[in-house]
Coordinates of C-alpha atoms in Angstrom, one line a residue:
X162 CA 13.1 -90.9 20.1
X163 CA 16.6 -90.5 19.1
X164 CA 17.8 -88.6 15.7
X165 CA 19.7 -91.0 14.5
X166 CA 21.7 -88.0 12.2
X167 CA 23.1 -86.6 15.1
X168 CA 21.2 -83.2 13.9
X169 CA 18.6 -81.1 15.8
X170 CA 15.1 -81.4 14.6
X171 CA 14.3 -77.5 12.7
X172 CA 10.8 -76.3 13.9
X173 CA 8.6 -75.0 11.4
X174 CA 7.3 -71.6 11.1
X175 CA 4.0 -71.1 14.0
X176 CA 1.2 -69.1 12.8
X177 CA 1.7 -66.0 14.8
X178 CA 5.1 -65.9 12.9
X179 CA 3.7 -66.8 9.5
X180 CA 1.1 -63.6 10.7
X181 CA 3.4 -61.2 11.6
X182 CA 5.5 -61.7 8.7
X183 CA 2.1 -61.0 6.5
X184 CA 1.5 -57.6 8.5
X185 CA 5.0 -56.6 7.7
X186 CA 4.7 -57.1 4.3
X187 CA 1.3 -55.8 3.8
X188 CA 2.9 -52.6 5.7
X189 CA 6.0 -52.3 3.4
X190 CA 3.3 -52.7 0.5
X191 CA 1.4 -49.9 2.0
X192 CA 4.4 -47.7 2.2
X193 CA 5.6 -48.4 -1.2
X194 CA 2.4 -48.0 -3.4
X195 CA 1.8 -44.4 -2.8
X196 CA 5.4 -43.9 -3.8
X197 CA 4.8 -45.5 -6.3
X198 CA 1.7 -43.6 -7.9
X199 CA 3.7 -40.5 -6.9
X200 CA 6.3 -41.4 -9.1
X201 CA 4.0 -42.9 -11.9
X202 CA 2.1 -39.1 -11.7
X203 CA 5.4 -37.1 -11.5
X204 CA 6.4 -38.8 -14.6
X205 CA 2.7 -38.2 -16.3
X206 CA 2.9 -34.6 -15.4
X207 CA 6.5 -33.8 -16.8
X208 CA 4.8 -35.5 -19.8
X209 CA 2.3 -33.2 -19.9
X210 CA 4.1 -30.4 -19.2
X211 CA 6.6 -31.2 -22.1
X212 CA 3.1 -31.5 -24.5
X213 CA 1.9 -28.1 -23.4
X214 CA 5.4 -26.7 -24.0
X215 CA 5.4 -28.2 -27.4
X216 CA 2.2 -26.4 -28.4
X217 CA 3.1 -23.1 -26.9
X218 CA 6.3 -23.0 -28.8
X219 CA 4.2 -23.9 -32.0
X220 CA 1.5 -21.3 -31.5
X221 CA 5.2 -19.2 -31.1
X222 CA 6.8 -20.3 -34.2
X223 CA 3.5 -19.7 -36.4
X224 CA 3.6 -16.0 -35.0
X225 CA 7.3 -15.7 -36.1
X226 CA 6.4 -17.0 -39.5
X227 CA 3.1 -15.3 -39.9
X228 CA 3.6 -12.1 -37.7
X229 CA 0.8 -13.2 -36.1
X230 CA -1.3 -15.9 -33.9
X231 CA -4.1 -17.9 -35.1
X232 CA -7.0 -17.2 -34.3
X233 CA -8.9 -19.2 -31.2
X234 CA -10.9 -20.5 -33.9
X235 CA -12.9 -19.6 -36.8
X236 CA -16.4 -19.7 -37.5
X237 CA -17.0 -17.9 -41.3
X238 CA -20.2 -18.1 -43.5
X239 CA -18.6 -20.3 -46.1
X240 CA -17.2 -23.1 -43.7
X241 CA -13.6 -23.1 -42.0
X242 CA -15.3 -23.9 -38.8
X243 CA -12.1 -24.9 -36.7
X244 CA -10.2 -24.4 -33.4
X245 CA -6.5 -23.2 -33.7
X246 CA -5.3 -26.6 -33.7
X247 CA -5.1 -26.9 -37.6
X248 CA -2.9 -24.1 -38.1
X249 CA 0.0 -25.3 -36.0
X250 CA -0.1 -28.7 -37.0
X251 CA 3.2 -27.6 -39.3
X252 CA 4.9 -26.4 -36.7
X253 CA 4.3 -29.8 -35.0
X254 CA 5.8 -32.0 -37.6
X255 CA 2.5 -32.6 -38.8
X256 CA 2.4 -30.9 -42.2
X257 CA 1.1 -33.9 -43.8
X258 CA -2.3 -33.8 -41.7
X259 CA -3.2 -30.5 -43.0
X260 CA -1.9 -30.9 -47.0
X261 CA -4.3 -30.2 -49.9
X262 CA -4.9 -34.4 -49.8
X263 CA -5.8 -34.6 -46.0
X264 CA -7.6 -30.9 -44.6
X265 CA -9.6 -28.2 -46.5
X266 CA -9.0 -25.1 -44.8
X267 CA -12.5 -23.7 -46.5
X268 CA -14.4 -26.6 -45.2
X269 CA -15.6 -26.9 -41.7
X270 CA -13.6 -29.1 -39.4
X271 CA -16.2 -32.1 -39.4
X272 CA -17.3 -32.8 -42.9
X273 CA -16.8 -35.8 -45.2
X274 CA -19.0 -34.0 -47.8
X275 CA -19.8 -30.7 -49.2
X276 CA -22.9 -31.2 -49.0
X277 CA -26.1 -32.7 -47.2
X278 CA -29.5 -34.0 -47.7
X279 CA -32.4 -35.2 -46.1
X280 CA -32.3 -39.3 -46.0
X281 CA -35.3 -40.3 -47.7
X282 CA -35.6 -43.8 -45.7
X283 CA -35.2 -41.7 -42.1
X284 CA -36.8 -38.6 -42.6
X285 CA -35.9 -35.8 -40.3
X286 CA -31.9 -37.0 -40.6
X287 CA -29.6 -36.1 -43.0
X288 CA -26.7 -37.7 -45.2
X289 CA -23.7 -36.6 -47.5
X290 CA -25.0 -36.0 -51.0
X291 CA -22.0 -37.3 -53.6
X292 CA -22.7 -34.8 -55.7
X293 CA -21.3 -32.4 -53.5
X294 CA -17.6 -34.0 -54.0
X295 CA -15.7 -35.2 -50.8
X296 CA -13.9 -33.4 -48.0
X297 CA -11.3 -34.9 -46.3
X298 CA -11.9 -33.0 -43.3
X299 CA -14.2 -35.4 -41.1
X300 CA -11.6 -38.7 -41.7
X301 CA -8.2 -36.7 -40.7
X302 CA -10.0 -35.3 -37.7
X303 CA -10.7 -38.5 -36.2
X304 CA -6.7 -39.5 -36.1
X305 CA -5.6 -39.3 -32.1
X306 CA -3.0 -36.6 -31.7
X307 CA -0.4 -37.7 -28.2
X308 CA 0.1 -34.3 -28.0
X309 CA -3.5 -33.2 -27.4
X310 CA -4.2 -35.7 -25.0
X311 CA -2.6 -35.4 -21.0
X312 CA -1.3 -38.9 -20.0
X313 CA -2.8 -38.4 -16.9
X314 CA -6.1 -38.2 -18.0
X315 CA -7.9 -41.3 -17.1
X316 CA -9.2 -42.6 -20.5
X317 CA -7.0 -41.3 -23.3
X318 CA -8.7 -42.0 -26.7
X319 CA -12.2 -40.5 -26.1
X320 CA -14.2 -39.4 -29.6
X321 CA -16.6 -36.6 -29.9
X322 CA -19.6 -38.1 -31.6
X323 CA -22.4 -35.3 -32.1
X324 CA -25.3 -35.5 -34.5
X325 CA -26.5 -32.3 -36.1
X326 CA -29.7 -32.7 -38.2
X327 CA -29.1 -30.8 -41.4
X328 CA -25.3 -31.2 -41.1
X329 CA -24.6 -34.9 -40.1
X330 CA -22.7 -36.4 -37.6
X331 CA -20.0 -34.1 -36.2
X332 CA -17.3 -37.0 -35.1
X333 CA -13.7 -35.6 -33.8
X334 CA -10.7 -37.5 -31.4
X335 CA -10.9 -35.8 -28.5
X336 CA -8.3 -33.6 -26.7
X337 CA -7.0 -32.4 -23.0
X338 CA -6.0 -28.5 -24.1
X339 CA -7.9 -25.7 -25.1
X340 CA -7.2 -21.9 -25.3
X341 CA -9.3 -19.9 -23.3
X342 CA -10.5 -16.7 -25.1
X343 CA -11.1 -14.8 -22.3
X344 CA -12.9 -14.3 -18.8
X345 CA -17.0 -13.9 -19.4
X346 CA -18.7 -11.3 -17.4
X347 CA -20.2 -13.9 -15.8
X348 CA -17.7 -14.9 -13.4
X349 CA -19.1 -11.9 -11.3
X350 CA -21.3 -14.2 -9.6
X351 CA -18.5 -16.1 -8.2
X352 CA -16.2 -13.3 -7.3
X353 CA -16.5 -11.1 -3.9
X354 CA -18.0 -7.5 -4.5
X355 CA -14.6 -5.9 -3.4
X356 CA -11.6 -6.8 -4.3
X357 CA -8.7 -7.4 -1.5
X358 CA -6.1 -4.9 -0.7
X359 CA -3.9 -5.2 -3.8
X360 CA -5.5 -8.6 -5.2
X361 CA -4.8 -8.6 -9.2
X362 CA -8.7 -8.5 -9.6
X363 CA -9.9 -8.4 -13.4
X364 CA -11.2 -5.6 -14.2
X365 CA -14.4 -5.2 -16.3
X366 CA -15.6 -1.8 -17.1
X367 CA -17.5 0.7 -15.2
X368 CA -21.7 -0.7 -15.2
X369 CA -20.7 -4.5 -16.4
X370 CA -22.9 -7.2 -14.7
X371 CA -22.9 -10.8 -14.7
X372 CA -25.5 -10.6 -16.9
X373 CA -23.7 -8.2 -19.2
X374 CA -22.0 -11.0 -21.4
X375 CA -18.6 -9.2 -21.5
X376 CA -15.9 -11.1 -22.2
X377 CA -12.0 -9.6 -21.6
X378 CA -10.3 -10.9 -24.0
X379 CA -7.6 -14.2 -24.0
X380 CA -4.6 -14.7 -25.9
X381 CA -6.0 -16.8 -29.0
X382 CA -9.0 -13.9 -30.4
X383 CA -11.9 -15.7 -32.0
X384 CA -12.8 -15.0 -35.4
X385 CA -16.5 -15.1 -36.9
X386 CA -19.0 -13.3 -38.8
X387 CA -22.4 -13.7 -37.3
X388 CA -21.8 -17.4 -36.4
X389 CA -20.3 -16.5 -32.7
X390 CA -22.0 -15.9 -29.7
X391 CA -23.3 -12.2 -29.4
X392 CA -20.4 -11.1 -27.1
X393 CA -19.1 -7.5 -26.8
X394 CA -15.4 -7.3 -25.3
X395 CA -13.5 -3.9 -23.7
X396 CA -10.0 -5.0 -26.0
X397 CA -8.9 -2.7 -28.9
X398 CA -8.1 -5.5 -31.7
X399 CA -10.7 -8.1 -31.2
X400 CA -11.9 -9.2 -34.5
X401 CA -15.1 -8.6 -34.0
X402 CA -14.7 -4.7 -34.0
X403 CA -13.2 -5.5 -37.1
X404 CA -16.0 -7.0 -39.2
X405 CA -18.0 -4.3 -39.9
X406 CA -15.4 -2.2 -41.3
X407 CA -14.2 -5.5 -43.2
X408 CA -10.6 -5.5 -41.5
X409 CA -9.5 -8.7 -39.4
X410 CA -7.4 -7.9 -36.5
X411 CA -5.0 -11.0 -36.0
X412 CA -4.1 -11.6 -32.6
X413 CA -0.8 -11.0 -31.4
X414 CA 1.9 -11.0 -29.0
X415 CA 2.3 -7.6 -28.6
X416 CA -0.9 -7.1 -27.7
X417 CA -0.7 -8.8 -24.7
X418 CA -0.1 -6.0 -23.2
X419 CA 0.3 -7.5 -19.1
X420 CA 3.1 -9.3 -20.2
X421 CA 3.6 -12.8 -22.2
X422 CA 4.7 -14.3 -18.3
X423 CA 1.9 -13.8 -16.7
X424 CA -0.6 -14.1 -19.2
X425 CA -2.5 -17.9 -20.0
X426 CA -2.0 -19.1 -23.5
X427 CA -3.3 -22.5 -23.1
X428 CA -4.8 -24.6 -20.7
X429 CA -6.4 -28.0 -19.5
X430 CA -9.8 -29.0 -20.1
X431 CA -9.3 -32.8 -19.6
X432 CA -11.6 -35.7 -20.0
X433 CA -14.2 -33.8 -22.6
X434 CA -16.5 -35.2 -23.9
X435 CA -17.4 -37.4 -21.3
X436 CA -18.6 -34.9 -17.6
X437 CA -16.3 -35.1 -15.2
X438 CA -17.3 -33.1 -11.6
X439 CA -15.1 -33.5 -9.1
X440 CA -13.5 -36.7 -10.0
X441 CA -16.9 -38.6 -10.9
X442 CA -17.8 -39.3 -14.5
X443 CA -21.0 -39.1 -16.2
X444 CA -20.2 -40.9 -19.9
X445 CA -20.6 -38.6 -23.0
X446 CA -24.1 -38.6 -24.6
X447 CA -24.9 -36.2 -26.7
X448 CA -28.6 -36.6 -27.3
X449 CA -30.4 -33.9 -25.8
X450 CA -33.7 -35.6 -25.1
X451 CA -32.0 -38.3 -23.4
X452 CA -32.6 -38.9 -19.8
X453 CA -28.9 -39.9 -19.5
X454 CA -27.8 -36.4 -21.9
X455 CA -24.8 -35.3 -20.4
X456 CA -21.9 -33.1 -22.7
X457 CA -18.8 -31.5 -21.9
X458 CA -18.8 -29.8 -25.1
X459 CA -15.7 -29.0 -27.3
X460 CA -13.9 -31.9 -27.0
X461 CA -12.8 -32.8 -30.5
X462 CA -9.5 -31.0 -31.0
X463 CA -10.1 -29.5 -34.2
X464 CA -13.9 -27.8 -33.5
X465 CA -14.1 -24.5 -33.1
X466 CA -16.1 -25.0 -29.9
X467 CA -12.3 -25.8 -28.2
X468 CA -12.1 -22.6 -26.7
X469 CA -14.0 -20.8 -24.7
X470 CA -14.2 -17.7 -22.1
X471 CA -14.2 -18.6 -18.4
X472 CA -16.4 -18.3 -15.6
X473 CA -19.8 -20.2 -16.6
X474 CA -22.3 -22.8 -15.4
X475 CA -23.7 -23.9 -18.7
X476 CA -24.8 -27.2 -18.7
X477 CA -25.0 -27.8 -22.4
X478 CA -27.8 -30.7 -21.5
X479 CA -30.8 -28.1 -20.7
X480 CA -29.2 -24.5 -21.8
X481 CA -28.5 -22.5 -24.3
X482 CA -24.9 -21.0 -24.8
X483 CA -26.4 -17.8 -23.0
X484 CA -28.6 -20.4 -20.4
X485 CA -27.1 -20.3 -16.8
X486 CA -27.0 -24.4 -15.4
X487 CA -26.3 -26.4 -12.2
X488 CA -23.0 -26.7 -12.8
X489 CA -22.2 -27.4 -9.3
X490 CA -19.2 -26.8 -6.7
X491 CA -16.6 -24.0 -6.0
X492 CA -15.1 -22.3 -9.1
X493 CA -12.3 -23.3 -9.3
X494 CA -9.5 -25.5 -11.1
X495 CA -11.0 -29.5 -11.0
X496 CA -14.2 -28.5 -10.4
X497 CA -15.7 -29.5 -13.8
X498 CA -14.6 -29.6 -17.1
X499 CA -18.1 -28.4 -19.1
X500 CA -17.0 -25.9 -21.7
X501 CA -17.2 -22.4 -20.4
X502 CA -16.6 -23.6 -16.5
X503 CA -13.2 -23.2 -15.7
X504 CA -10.1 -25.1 -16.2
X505 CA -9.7 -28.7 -15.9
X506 CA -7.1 -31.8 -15.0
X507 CA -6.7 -35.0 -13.4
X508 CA -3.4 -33.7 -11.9
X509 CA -3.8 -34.1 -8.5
X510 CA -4.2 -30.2 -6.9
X511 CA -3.8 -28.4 -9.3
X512 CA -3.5 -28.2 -13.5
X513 CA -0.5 -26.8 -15.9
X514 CA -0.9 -24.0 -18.0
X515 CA 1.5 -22.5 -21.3
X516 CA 2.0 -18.7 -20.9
X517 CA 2.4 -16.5 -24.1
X518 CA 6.2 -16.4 -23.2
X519 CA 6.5 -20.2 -24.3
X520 CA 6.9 -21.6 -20.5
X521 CA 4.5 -23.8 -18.8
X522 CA 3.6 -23.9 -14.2
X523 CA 1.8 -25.9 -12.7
X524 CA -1.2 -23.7 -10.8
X525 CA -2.2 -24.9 -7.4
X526 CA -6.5 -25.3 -7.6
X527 CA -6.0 -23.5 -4.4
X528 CA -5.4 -20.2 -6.1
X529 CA -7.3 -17.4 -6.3
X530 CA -10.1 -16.9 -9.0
X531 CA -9.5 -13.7 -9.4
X532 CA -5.4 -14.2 -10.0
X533 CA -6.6 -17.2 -12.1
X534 CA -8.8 -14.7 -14.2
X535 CA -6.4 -12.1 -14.2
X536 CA -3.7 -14.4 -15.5
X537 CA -6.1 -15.7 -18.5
X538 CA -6.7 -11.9 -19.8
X539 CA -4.0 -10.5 -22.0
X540 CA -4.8 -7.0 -21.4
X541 CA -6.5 -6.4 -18.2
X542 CA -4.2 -4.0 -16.5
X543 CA -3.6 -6.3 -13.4
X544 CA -0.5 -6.3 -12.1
X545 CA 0.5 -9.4 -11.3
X546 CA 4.4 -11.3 -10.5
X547 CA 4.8 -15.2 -9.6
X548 CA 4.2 -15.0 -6.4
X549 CA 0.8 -14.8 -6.9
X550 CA 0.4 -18.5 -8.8

């Protein structure tokens, strides 16, 4: 039939071209969305490089104001449980958090009261007693802090929720970075028996075991009298050679004595309190006698659990703090993040760290355990130099 316009008829598009112009799409799409989520990381990881270099220079500034670092955290008789995280708050533009009206520094971290007693409805649990007058402590702890928490970490606002029997419900906002007080004795299991030809291996005295419970000393010391884990350490100034002639030894920078550049200030520990091994989650629950218990302890960023020494397997489910678990997997950085593993991100390959000289790297989880041990004690002797991380 005859167009009467005088124009040619226009064909239509034919399925294979409909098809092909799908698969190009879908390959463009394909090529673009890892870009994409590399970009969307890069930017999470400067973010969480520019959080760790935040706290690194507060930790600095409280030492050039105190001559002095805080302790790790503090664990006394009379209360003042707490990680370090309380004393730099100030040098954070957070001075308000820890005023007379919001913090007690001679309370422990968690409480709402002074004191607790046995419910008389639910025998066996315990509530605050009003007659012990109120703490602020356990409602200003709860308040998320952005700069605790990595923005890659895959869920951001996580709360520590822990009850204690006589001491009520331990409840804490969670936090991505911890300062490691050391490398346990215990990491002898994982390392070889000899050391490569000039490897920066940690050294631990003459006779030490994994079984020793040795711990060469971090950055951030603890402090505690009785309440700490019965460890013994090889560094002149830990505070607990210090008790028993009632002295306290602060920590400080110049007794980092392998250099503030090559010594770990702070780290990762990402994701607590829920268990992340690998990349698979097991959802915080902190009841012990629950088939489903699982606890990467130490999440809350203001208990004094925080901190840790390296180079356990505690599962806090079925051990005690000396207990040896099934924490599975090579030691190494992503591996896990239950408290007294190792260190812990959802960085892909790797994890960032603050050094005591106020910069922050990124470490490859391909490195070494024993540079990654050396690096976290401040006076083990090793002699180490970038190259190595």
């Amino acid at each position: 039939m005859e167009n009467r316009s005088g124009r040619t008829p226009r064909g239509a598009f034919t399925l294979v071209e409909l098809l092909v112009v799908v698969a190009i799409i879908g390959i463009l799409v394909a090529l673009l969305l890892p870009a994409i989520q590399s970009a969307r990381e890069a930017a999470k990881r400067a973010a969480c490089q520019n959080n760790l270099r935040q706290l690194g220079l507060a930790l600095l500034n409280y030492e050039s104001a105190e001559a002095h670092l805080p302790f790790g955290k503090r664990v006394e008789p009379d209360g003042a449980a707490r990680s370090w995280v309380p004393d730099v708050l100030p040098y954070l533009d957070q001075q308000a958090m820890v005023s007379d009206a919001n913090y007690d520094l001679n309370q422990d971290w968690w409480r709402i009261q002074s004191v607790y007693v046995e419910d008389p409805a639910n025998p066996g649990a315990f509530i605050p007693d009003p007659s012990g007058g109120p703490v602020p402590n356990g409602i200003t702890v709860q308040k998320f802090l952005d700069i605790m928490v990595c923005p890659s970490t895959t869920i951001q606002e996580r709360t520590q929720f822990k009850d204690d029997g006589p001491v009520g419900h331990k409840i804490g906002a969670c936090g991505d970075y911890f300062a490691p007080e050391g490398v346990h004795s215990r990491i002898l299991n994982e390392l070889p028996n000899t050391a490569p030809l000039g490897a920066p291996f940690p050294e631990f005295p003459p006779g030490v075991t994994a079984n020793s419970n040795t711990v060469l000393a971090g950055v951030l010391l603890p402090f505690g009298a009785g309440a700490l884990p019965a460890w013994t350490t090889t560094i002149d100034g830990d505070p607990r050679l210090q008790l028993i002639k009632k002295r306290v030894s602060f920590p400080s920078l110049s007794g980092i004595a392998d250099g503030t550049s090559n010594t770990i200030m702070l780290g990762e520990c990402a994701g607590r309190e829920d268990v992340w091994r690998g990349r698979k989650l097991t959802p915080a629950n902190a009841t012990r006698g629950d088939v489903s218990c699982a606890r990467a302890r130490g999440g809350a960023w203001a208990t004094n659990d925080n901190t840790y020494a390296i180079g356990q397997r505690i599962q806090w489910c079925n051990s005690s703090l000396t207990g040896v678990s099934a924490v599975p997997g090579t030691m190494k950085i992503n591996n896990s993040n239950e408290w007294g593993h190792l260190y812990y991100s959802f960085h892909p390959a790797g994890s960032q760290f603050a050094f005591a000289d106020g910069s922050v790297h990124f470490v490859s989880e391909k490195v070494a355990l024993w540079v990654l041990a050396s690096l976290t004690t401040r006076s083990g002797g090793e002699a180490l130099s970038g190259g190595d991380f």
